[in-house]
XYZ file of N, CA, C and O in Angstrom:
692
model
N -0.018 -43.014 27.649
C 0.160 -42.967 26.207
C -0.331 -41.640 25.639
O 0.323 -41.046 24.807
N -1.504 -41.169 26.122
C -2.061 -39.908 25.624
C -1.156 -38.730 25.966
O -1.079 -37.778 25.212
N -0.478 -38.776 27.110
C 0.398 -37.679 27.509
C 1.623 -37.573 26.605
O 2.165 -36.498 26.433
N 2.085 -38.676 26.009
C 3.230 -38.625 25.095
C 2.838 -38.025 23.746
O 3.646 -37.425 23.079
N 1.602 -38.173 23.340
C 1.139 -37.650 22.051
C 0.867 -36.155 22.140
O 1.079 -35.423 21.179
N 0.447 -35.676 23.299
C 0.107 -34.261 23.472
C 1.269 -33.329 23.099
O 1.071 -32.382 22.334
N 2.525 -33.565 23.594
C 3.618 -32.664 23.183
C 3.868 -32.680 21.674
O 4.210 -31.658 21.083
N 3.715 -33.819 21.036
C 3.888 -33.882 19.588
C 2.815 -33.076 18.877
O 3.081 -32.382 17.898
N 1.584 -33.160 19.363
C 0.472 -32.419 18.780
C 0.699 -30.910 18.925
O 0.552 -30.147 17.969
N 1.106 -30.471 20.109
C 1.371 -29.043 20.357
C 2.524 -28.571 19.474
O 2.465 -27.497 18.872
N 3.582 -29.359 19.350
C 4.716 -29.001 18.496
C 4.279 -28.862 17.042
O 4.682 -27.925 16.344
N 3.443 -29.786 16.579
C 2.959 -29.734 15.190
C 2.138 -28.476 14.950
O 2.286 -27.810 13.918
N 1.278 -28.101 15.893
C 0.455 -26.884 15.753
C 1.348 -25.649 15.719
O 1.160 -24.757 14.891
N 2.321 -25.576 16.612
C 3.225 -24.419 16.619
C 4.046 -24.336 15.336
O 4.264 -23.257 14.795
N 4.514 -25.468 14.833
C 5.252 -25.487 13.572
C 4.389 -24.953 12.443
O 4.819 -24.123 11.642
N 3.147 -25.413 12.370
C 2.208 -24.950 11.350
C 1.981 -23.458 11.470
O 2.000 -22.731 10.483
N 1.800 -22.978 12.680
C 1.504 -21.563 12.902
C 2.641 -20.661 12.462
O 2.421 -19.614 11.877
N 3.877 -21.052 12.717
C 4.989 -20.170 12.419
C 5.669 -20.432 11.088
O 6.494 -19.656 10.647
N 5.339 -21.516 10.415
C 5.959 -21.780 9.120
C 5.087 -21.358 7.959
O 5.577 -21.167 6.864
N 3.810 -21.186 8.153
C 2.889 -20.787 7.082
C 2.502 -19.346 7.311
O 1.661 -19.059 8.143
N 3.109 -18.426 6.573
C 2.804 -17.022 6.790
C 2.147 -16.368 5.597
O 1.971 -15.165 5.570
N 1.771 -17.114 4.578
C 1.136 -16.523 3.417
C -0.306 -16.187 3.731
O -1.035 -16.994 4.259
N -0.705 -14.963 3.395
C -2.069 -14.539 3.654
C -3.033 -15.449 2.918
O -2.869 -15.721 1.746
N -4.044 -15.892 3.611
C -5.033 -16.759 3.025
C -4.675 -18.227 3.139
O -5.521 -19.077 3.031
N -3.406 -18.555 3.376
C -2.985 -19.943 3.499
C -2.763 -20.347 4.941
O -2.469 -21.482 5.225
N -2.819 -19.426 5.866
C -2.530 -19.717 7.253
C -3.772 -19.544 8.096
O -4.203 -18.426 8.338
N -4.386 -20.641 8.559
C -5.609 -20.518 9.333
C -5.389 -19.910 10.706
O -6.317 -19.401 11.317
N -4.159 -19.924 11.211
C -3.903 -19.399 12.542
C -3.584 -17.912 12.501
O -4.015 -17.144 13.345
N -2.804 -17.458 11.503
C -2.468 -16.046 11.356
C -2.953 -15.533 10.002
O -2.151 -15.208 9.130
N -4.269 -15.434 9.766
C -4.738 -15.021 8.443
C -4.386 -13.578 8.106
O -4.389 -13.196 6.972
N -4.055 -12.753 9.096
C -3.729 -11.361 8.830
C -2.289 -11.181 8.371
O -1.913 -10.108 7.952
N -1.455 -12.209 8.438
C -0.075 -12.067 8.005
C -0.032 -11.832 6.498
O -0.907 -12.255 5.771
N 0.998 -11.138 6.050
C 1.041 -10.685 4.662
C 2.131 -11.385 3.868
O 3.268 -11.427 4.272
N 1.753 -11.889 2.724
C 2.701 -12.347 1.721
C 2.545 -11.376 0.565
O 1.456 -11.188 0.058
N 3.596 -10.740 0.147
C 3.497 -9.693 -0.858
C 2.978 -10.183 -2.195
O 2.571 -9.394 -3.017
N 3.000 -11.486 -2.456
C 2.533 -12.021 -3.727
C 1.076 -12.427 -3.715
O 0.583 -12.982 -4.667
N 0.351 -12.160 -2.644
C -1.001 -12.708 -2.575
C -2.009 -11.916 -3.381
O -3.044 -12.437 -3.731
N -1.752 -10.665 -3.679
C -2.728 -9.957 -4.498
C -2.718 -8.462 -4.314
O -1.756 -7.873 -3.860
N -3.830 -7.905 -4.669
C -4.014 -6.461 -4.684
C -4.541 -6.004 -3.330
O -5.533 -6.521 -2.849
N -3.921 -4.999 -2.730
C -4.452 -4.412 -1.515
C -3.769 -3.082 -1.258
O -2.734 -2.775 -1.839
N -4.356 -2.312 -0.375
C -3.709 -1.099 0.099
C -4.195 -0.796 1.509
O -5.308 -1.130 1.880
N -3.314 -0.200 2.274
C -3.612 0.236 3.637
C -2.946 1.586 3.816
O -1.796 1.748 3.419
N -3.632 2.524 4.408
C -3.008 3.804 4.697
C -3.682 4.452 5.886
O -4.827 4.181 6.204
N -2.908 5.317 6.545
C -3.384 6.035 7.719
C -3.181 7.521 7.470
O -2.086 7.942 7.086
N -4.235 8.285 7.686
C -4.190 9.744 7.565
C -4.226 10.351 8.961
O -5.027 9.929 9.798
N -3.375 11.341 9.199
C -3.430 12.099 10.440
C -3.538 13.559 10.054
O -2.644 14.114 9.417
N -4.674 14.165 10.407
C -4.891 15.582 10.115
C -5.491 16.254 11.343
O -5.486 15.683 12.436
N -6.012 17.457 11.177
C -6.555 18.214 12.304
C -7.768 17.534 12.935
O -8.103 17.799 14.083
N -8.414 16.629 12.210
C -9.576 15.906 12.740
C -9.168 14.681 13.547
O -9.989 14.067 14.204
N -7.908 14.264 13.441
C -7.432 13.071 14.133
C -6.801 12.097 13.165
O -6.387 12.464 12.068
N -6.764 10.839 13.563
C -6.151 9.789 12.754
C -7.223 8.824 12.281
O -8.101 8.433 13.054
N -7.160 8.458 11.007
C -8.116 7.499 10.451
C -7.370 6.490 9.598
O -6.424 6.831 8.896
N -7.796 5.232 9.683
C -7.172 4.166 8.914
C -8.084 3.750 7.775
O -9.303 3.712 7.923
N -7.485 3.426 6.629
C -8.235 3.049 5.430
C -7.575 1.843 4.794
O -6.368 1.667 4.872
N -8.367 1.031 4.111
C -7.808 -0.089 3.364
C -8.727 -0.463 2.223
O -9.906 -0.117 2.223
N -8.158 -1.125 1.253
C -8.928 -1.607 0.111
C -8.291 -2.889 -0.388
O -7.081 -3.058 -0.325
N -9.103 -3.791 -0.874
C -8.606 -5.052 -1.422
C -8.961 -5.158 -2.893
O -9.080 -6.231 -3.434
N -9.146 -4.024 -3.538
C -9.464 -3.985 -4.952
C -8.553 -2.958 -5.593
O -8.688 -1.775 -5.335
N -7.615 -3.407 -6.392
C -6.687 -2.501 -7.055
C -6.799 -2.745 -8.548
O -6.736 -3.869 -9.008
N -6.988 -1.680 -9.302
C -7.011 -1.796 -10.751
C -5.890 -0.951 -11.322
O -5.507 0.058 -10.744
N -5.367 -1.346 -12.459
C -4.245 -0.662 -13.086
C -4.769 0.332 -14.104
O -5.610 0.003 -14.924
N -4.276 1.557 -14.025
C -4.608 2.573 -15.017
C -3.380 2.832 -15.865
O -2.269 2.443 -15.506
N -3.567 3.537 -16.960
C -2.449 3.785 -17.868
C -1.385 4.691 -17.262
O -0.233 4.607 -17.623
N -1.758 5.570 -16.331
C -0.770 6.490 -15.783
C -0.578 6.320 -14.281
O -0.193 7.235 -13.593
N -0.852 5.138 -13.748
C -0.632 4.914 -12.330
C -1.349 3.679 -11.869
O -1.902 2.927 -12.659
N -1.324 3.460 -10.591
C -1.995 2.319 -9.988
C -3.023 2.863 -9.018
O -2.752 3.793 -8.278
N -4.192 2.284 -9.027
C -5.314 2.858 -8.328
C -5.917 1.832 -7.389
O -6.168 0.698 -7.776
N -6.120 2.218 -6.159
C -6.739 1.346 -5.183
C -8.028 2.006 -4.732
O -8.024 3.163 -4.328
N -9.134 1.302 -4.817
C -10.406 1.972 -4.564
C -11.347 1.119 -3.728
O -11.445 -0.082 -3.916
N -12.036 1.750 -2.827
C -13.128 1.123 -2.084
C -14.171 2.212 -1.870
O -13.971 3.136 -1.076
N -15.264 2.145 -2.614
C -16.298 3.189 -2.608
C -15.654 4.539 -2.889
O -14.969 4.694 -3.874
N -15.845 5.521 -2.008
C -15.277 6.851 -2.232
C -13.893 7.009 -1.624
O -13.326 8.087 -1.638
N -13.334 5.942 -1.065
C -12.031 6.010 -0.433
C -11.023 5.322 -1.334
O -11.216 4.177 -1.711
N -9.957 6.032 -1.705
C -8.983 5.433 -2.616
C -7.585 5.973 -2.370
O -7.402 7.041 -1.805
N -6.626 5.189 -2.797
C -5.228 5.586 -2.806
C -4.749 5.429 -4.236
O -4.829 4.335 -4.792
N -4.289 6.504 -4.836
C -3.767 6.458 -6.195
C -2.268 6.728 -6.135
O -1.838 7.659 -5.463
N -1.501 5.904 -6.834
C -0.051 6.041 -6.866
C 0.372 6.165 -8.313
O -0.048 5.375 -9.158
N 1.212 7.148 -8.620
C 1.609 7.436 -9.989
C 3.126 7.350 -10.140
O 3.861 7.809 -9.272
N 3.575 6.798 -11.263
C 4.991 6.637 -11.560
C 5.312 7.277 -12.904
O 4.473 7.355 -13.779
N 6.573 7.684 -13.060
C 7.052 8.133 -14.361
C 7.482 6.912 -15.151
O 7.061 5.799 -14.880
N 8.350 7.098 -16.121
C 8.855 5.972 -16.901
C 10.001 5.319 -16.154
O 10.829 6.022 -15.592
N 10.116 4.040 -16.107
C 9.205 3.096 -16.718
C 7.918 2.965 -15.910
O 7.919 3.151 -14.704
N 6.825 2.639 -16.603
C 5.537 2.502 -15.943
C 5.573 1.390 -14.911
O 4.960 1.475 -13.865
N 6.317 0.317 -15.201
C 6.448 -0.781 -14.246
C 7.667 -0.493 -13.376
O 8.798 -0.639 -13.827
N 7.475 -0.042 -12.149
C 8.606 0.344 -11.309
C 9.424 -0.858 -10.858
O 8.949 -1.978 -10.811
N 10.695 -0.586 -10.540
C 11.611 -1.618 -10.096
C 11.919 -1.426 -8.614
O 11.594 -0.395 -8.028
N 12.545 -2.426 -8.007
C 12.921 -2.350 -6.594
C 13.830 -1.149 -6.380
O 14.724 -0.887 -7.175
N 13.572 -0.418 -5.311
C 14.431 0.706 -4.973
C 13.714 1.767 -4.170
O 12.550 1.621 -3.791
N 14.422 2.839 -3.919
C 13.903 3.985 -3.182
C 13.405 5.010 -4.200
O 14.074 5.277 -5.189
N 12.225 5.552 -3.952
C 11.605 6.530 -4.845
C 11.379 7.834 -4.094
O 10.942 7.830 -2.943
N 11.656 8.934 -4.759
C 11.437 10.258 -4.184
C 9.965 10.631 -4.365
O 9.430 10.526 -5.469
N 9.308 11.050 -3.285
C 7.908 11.475 -3.368
C 7.876 12.931 -3.821
O 8.550 13.787 -3.244
N 7.109 13.183 -4.868
C 6.998 14.531 -5.429
C 5.535 14.958 -5.457
O 4.636 14.171 -5.182
N 5.307 16.180 -5.861
C 3.964 16.749 -5.916
C 3.059 15.972 -6.870
O 3.461 15.620 -7.979
N 1.836 15.761 -6.448
C 0.855 15.087 -7.287
C 0.589 15.880 -8.555
O 0.226 15.323 -9.584
N 0.813 17.179 -8.537
C 0.638 18.010 -9.731
C 1.557 17.542 -10.862
O 1.203 17.636 -12.035
N 2.712 16.995 -10.522
C 3.626 16.488 -11.547
C 3.045 15.261 -12.236
O 3.292 15.033 -13.419
N 2.262 14.467 -11.500
C 1.584 13.318 -12.125
C 0.522 13.819 -13.088
O 0.383 13.311 -14.200
N -0.230 14.830 -12.674
C -1.268 15.395 -13.534
C -0.673 15.990 -14.806
O -1.293 15.946 -15.870
N 0.544 16.553 -14.698
C 1.226 17.153 -15.853
C 2.080 16.149 -16.622
O 2.752 16.530 -17.574
N 2.111 14.898 -16.176
C 2.907 13.843 -16.813
C 4.389 14.208 -16.875
O 5.050 14.008 -17.882
N 4.910 14.755 -15.763
C 6.323 15.142 -15.719
C 7.095 14.385 -14.635
O 8.124 14.869 -14.170
N 6.610 13.204 -14.251
C 7.331 12.403 -13.260
C 8.572 11.795 -13.887
O 8.535 11.303 -15.012
N 9.676 11.829 -13.153
C 10.912 11.232 -13.643
C 11.098 9.818 -13.120
O 10.295 9.307 -12.337
N 12.174 9.186 -13.551
C 12.524 7.858 -13.068
C 12.813 7.933 -11.573
O 13.416 8.889 -11.105
N 12.350 6.952 -10.843
C 12.491 6.875 -9.382
C 11.801 8.020 -8.661
O 12.241 8.452 -7.595
N 10.718 8.517 -9.258
C 9.833 9.472 -8.596
C 8.442 8.862 -8.513
O 8.031 8.114 -9.403
N 7.731 9.189 -7.456
C 6.366 8.706 -7.254
C 5.537 9.851 -6.682
O 6.039 10.674 -5.918
N 4.305 9.914 -7.113
C 3.340 10.876 -6.563
C 2.109 10.070 -6.161
O 1.871 8.985 -6.688
N 1.347 10.610 -5.227
C 0.147 9.893 -4.808
C -0.915 10.860 -4.321
O -0.644 12.031 -4.040
N -2.133 10.343 -4.266
C -3.228 11.080 -3.648
C -4.117 10.098 -2.913
O -4.283 8.962 -3.325
N -4.648 10.564 -1.801
C -5.593 9.784 -1.006
C -6.937 10.497 -1.071
O -7.010 11.700 -0.829
N -7.959 9.771 -1.441
C -9.310 10.329 -1.479
C -10.096 9.740 -0.325
O -10.088 8.527 -0.120
N -10.769 10.602 0.405
C -11.535 10.160 1.565
C -12.921 10.770 1.451
O -13.094 11.969 1.591
N -13.879 9.952 1.125
C -15.226 10.450 0.907
C -15.327 11.102 -0.459
O -14.451 10.977 -1.298
N -16.414 11.819 -0.654
C -16.679 12.395 -1.968
C -15.893 13.663 -2.258
O -15.731 14.037 -3.412
N -15.376 14.354 -1.218
C -14.770 15.655 -1.488
C -13.397 15.886 -0.865
O -12.722 16.837 -1.216
N -12.953 15.072 0.084
C -11.657 15.273 0.727
C -10.557 14.545 -0.036
O -10.634 13.334 -0.248
N -9.518 15.289 -0.432
C -8.389 14.742 -1.169
C -7.116 15.187 -0.457
O -7.011 16.329 -0.011
N -6.158 14.269 -0.352
C -4.861 14.560 0.259
C -3.806 14.302 -0.812
O -3.653 13.186 -1.286
N -3.073 15.352 -1.208
C -2.137 15.288 -2.333
C -0.693 15.307 -1.845
O -0.336 16.099 -0.958
N 0.134 14.454 -2.456
C 1.552 14.441 -2.100
C 2.198 15.766 -2.489
O 1.756 16.453 -3.409
N 3.263 16.104 -1.769
C 3.982 17.359 -1.963
C 5.439 17.085 -2.285
O 5.982 16.043 -1.917
N 6.107 18.045 -2.945
C 7.550 17.971 -3.127
C 8.202 18.110 -1.757
O 7.709 18.842 -0.906
N 9.272 17.405 -1.556
C 9.981 17.483 -0.279
C 11.060 16.433 -0.206
O 11.558 15.958 -1.229
N 11.403 16.062 0.992
C 12.464 15.087 1.217
C 11.929 13.696 1.516
O 12.697 12.810 1.885
N 10.620 13.489 1.412
C 10.027 12.195 1.742
C 10.337 11.168 0.658
O 10.557 11.500 -0.501
N 10.333 9.888 1.073
C 10.627 8.823 0.113
C 9.704 7.631 0.344
O 9.052 7.512 1.371
N 9.673 6.776 -0.654
C 8.915 5.525 -0.610
C 9.834 4.425 -1.106
O 10.765 4.678 -1.876
N 9.581 3.206 -0.659
C 10.359 2.057 -1.109
C 9.469 1.122 -1.889
O 8.307 0.923 -1.538
N 10.034 0.521 -2.941
C 9.311 -0.482 -3.715
C 10.099 -1.782 -3.673
O 11.315 -1.788 -3.850
N 9.373 -2.866 -3.426
C 9.930 -4.209 -3.451
C 9.227 -4.950 -4.583
O 8.000 -4.941 -4.666
N 10.007 -5.580 -5.463
C 9.450 -6.400 -6.532
C 9.627 -7.856 -6.113
O 10.734 -8.278 -5.785
N 8.536 -8.610 -6.115
C 8.591 -9.996 -5.669
C 8.861 -10.941 -6.836
O 8.787 -10.544 -8.007
N 9.142 -12.191 -6.515
C 9.421 -13.205 -7.536
C 8.258 -13.416 -8.490
O 8.451 -13.803 -9.633
N 7.033 -13.173 -8.029
C 5.854 -13.399 -8.858
C 5.422 -12.146 -9.616
O 4.370 -12.111 -10.221
N 6.223 -11.090 -9.567
C 5.941 -9.905 -10.357
C 5.104 -8.844 -9.669
O 4.739 -7.853 -10.288
N 4.787 -9.026 -8.382
C 4.041 -7.986 -7.679
C 4.983 -6.891 -7.211
O 6.137 -7.134 -6.876
N 4.485 -5.686 -7.217
C 5.200 -4.537 -6.676
C 4.524 -4.194 -5.354
O 3.299 -4.183 -5.263
N 5.318 -3.920 -4.347
C 4.782 -3.516 -3.056
C 5.441 -2.204 -2.694
O 6.664 -2.142 -2.544
N 4.650 -1.137 -2.617
C 5.152 0.200 -2.332
C 4.860 0.552 -0.886
O 3.733 0.396 -0.426
N 5.891 0.995 -0.176
C 5.758 1.446 1.207
C 5.877 2.965 1.232
O 6.942 3.499 0.906
N 4.814 3.647 1.595
C 4.842 5.096 1.786
C 5.258 5.342 3.224
O 4.540 4.974 4.153
N 6.414 5.946 3.412
C 6.846 6.307 4.753
C 6.075 7.559 5.154
O 5.392 8.179 4.340
N 6.185 7.959 6.368
C 5.469 9.141 6.846
C 5.744 10.302 5.898
O 6.894 10.694 5.702
N 4.685 10.784 5.282
C 4.838 11.792 4.238
C 3.816 12.906 4.423
O 2.642 12.654 4.691
N 4.262 14.122 4.222
C 3.389 15.284 4.351
C 2.547 15.443 3.090
O 3.055 15.302 1.976
N 1.267 15.739 3.273
C 0.339 15.968 2.161
C -0.456 17.239 2.429
O -0.518 17.725 3.556
N -1.070 17.762 1.377
C -1.958 18.920 1.521
C -3.399 18.433 1.419
O -3.725 17.640 0.537
N -4.230 18.884 2.324
C -5.643 18.502 2.370
C -6.450 19.506 1.541
O -6.410 20.707 1.786
N -7.167 18.979 0.561
C -7.991 19.804 -0.315
C -9.431 19.316 -0.206
O -9.691 18.115 -0.253
N -10.366 20.254 -0.029
C -11.778 19.894 0.040
C -12.527 20.758 -0.965
O -12.499 21.984 -0.871
N -13.182 20.107 -1.930
C -13.916 20.815 -2.987
C -13.068 21.890 -3.654
O -13.526 22.994 -3.920
N -11.800 21.568 -3.918
C -10.910 22.482 -4.623
C -10.241 23.522 -3.759
O -9.432 24.301 -4.251
N -10.552 23.591 -2.461
C -9.963 24.591 -1.573
C -8.922 23.934 -0.667
O -9.203 22.942 -0.008
N -7.680 24.507 -0.635
C -6.644 23.982 0.244
C -6.975 24.340 1.678
O -7.224 25.501 1.994
N -6.983 23.317 2.546
C -7.360 23.534 3.937
C -6.174 23.531 4.890
O -5.926 24.504 5.580
N -5.481 22.426 4.969
C -4.379 22.283 5.905
C -3.478 21.144 5.446
O -3.739 20.503 4.446
N -2.434 20.918 6.208
C -1.546 19.803 5.880
C -1.908 18.601 6.750
O -2.589 18.726 7.764
N -1.446 17.449 6.325
C -1.702 16.213 7.047
C -0.508 15.293 6.813
O 0.403 15.616 6.040
N -0.523 14.150 7.485
C 0.519 13.142 7.311
C -0.133 11.838 6.855
O -1.222 11.487 7.304
N 0.549 11.123 5.957
C 0.065 9.844 5.451
C 1.186 8.824 5.608
O 2.357 9.137 5.375
N 0.815 7.610 5.963
C 1.726 6.479 5.965
C 0.931 5.292 5.443
O -0.264 5.185 5.719
N 1.539 4.434 4.631
C 0.772 3.308 4.122
C 1.535 2.449 3.145
O 2.745 2.606 2.955
N 0.816 1.508 2.523
C 1.411 0.632 1.539
C 0.346 0.160 0.553
O -0.842 0.231 0.828
N 0.819 -0.271 -0.605
C -0.071 -0.753 -1.665
C 0.656 -1.864 -2.425
O 1.872 -1.791 -2.623
N -0.080 -2.892 -2.813
C 0.472 -4.007 -3.578
C -0.254 -4.098 -4.908
O -1.477 -4.006 -4.944
N 0.501 -4.258 -5.994
C -0.100 -4.314 -7.319
C 0.770 -5.167 -8.233
O 1.954 -5.353 -7.970
N 0.207 -5.706 -9.312
C 0.983 -6.578 -10.205
C 1.787 -5.774 -11.219
O 1.579 -4.590 -11.391
N 2.678 -6.466 -11.880
C 3.374 -5.923 -13.030
C 2.328 -5.480 -14.030
O 1.407 -6.221 -14.336
N 2.410 -4.257 -14.540
C 1.412 -3.718 -15.461
C 1.250 -4.588 -16.694
O 0.196 -4.639 -17.294
N 2.309 -5.286 -17.108
C 2.275 -6.084 -18.337
C 1.533 -7.399 -18.158
O 1.291 -8.085 -19.125
N 1.182 -7.773 -16.914
C 0.498 -9.048 -16.703
C -0.909 -8.995 -17.187
O -1.563 -8.021 -17.214
């Protein structure tokens, strides 16, 4: 009798494991991501020092962009009008355009801060990012491999590569 129940038990566990993929709701795969679960960011920097991974689970909305911060490590993403971006492909442009408030529609700029003095700024080029808008109003931005300039205490040092993603709510929420 016990041997007949065992396959049913194993089937039930496997069904649970593969049908529940929302972060925080799945005890078997808690690292799986549901884009509507909240604020987070993950990014990887590759520069002359090597590769480093960063993440934050605290995102706050600013008037001219979306900001993800954990101590001195942060990822800031800036959009032109409309402030609340829609699903689509966005052209990555120089972070200086965000500072000058000259970002156009379907353009995005970003900067990665690492520690108190290292900053990596997006550059004009052919790189792009994708945004997905979910049913619950969250925006999820995917930064594809993108070239950035490394600045330390105001001095340009070298170039680096960044890849990552950030999730944030509709600004109007």
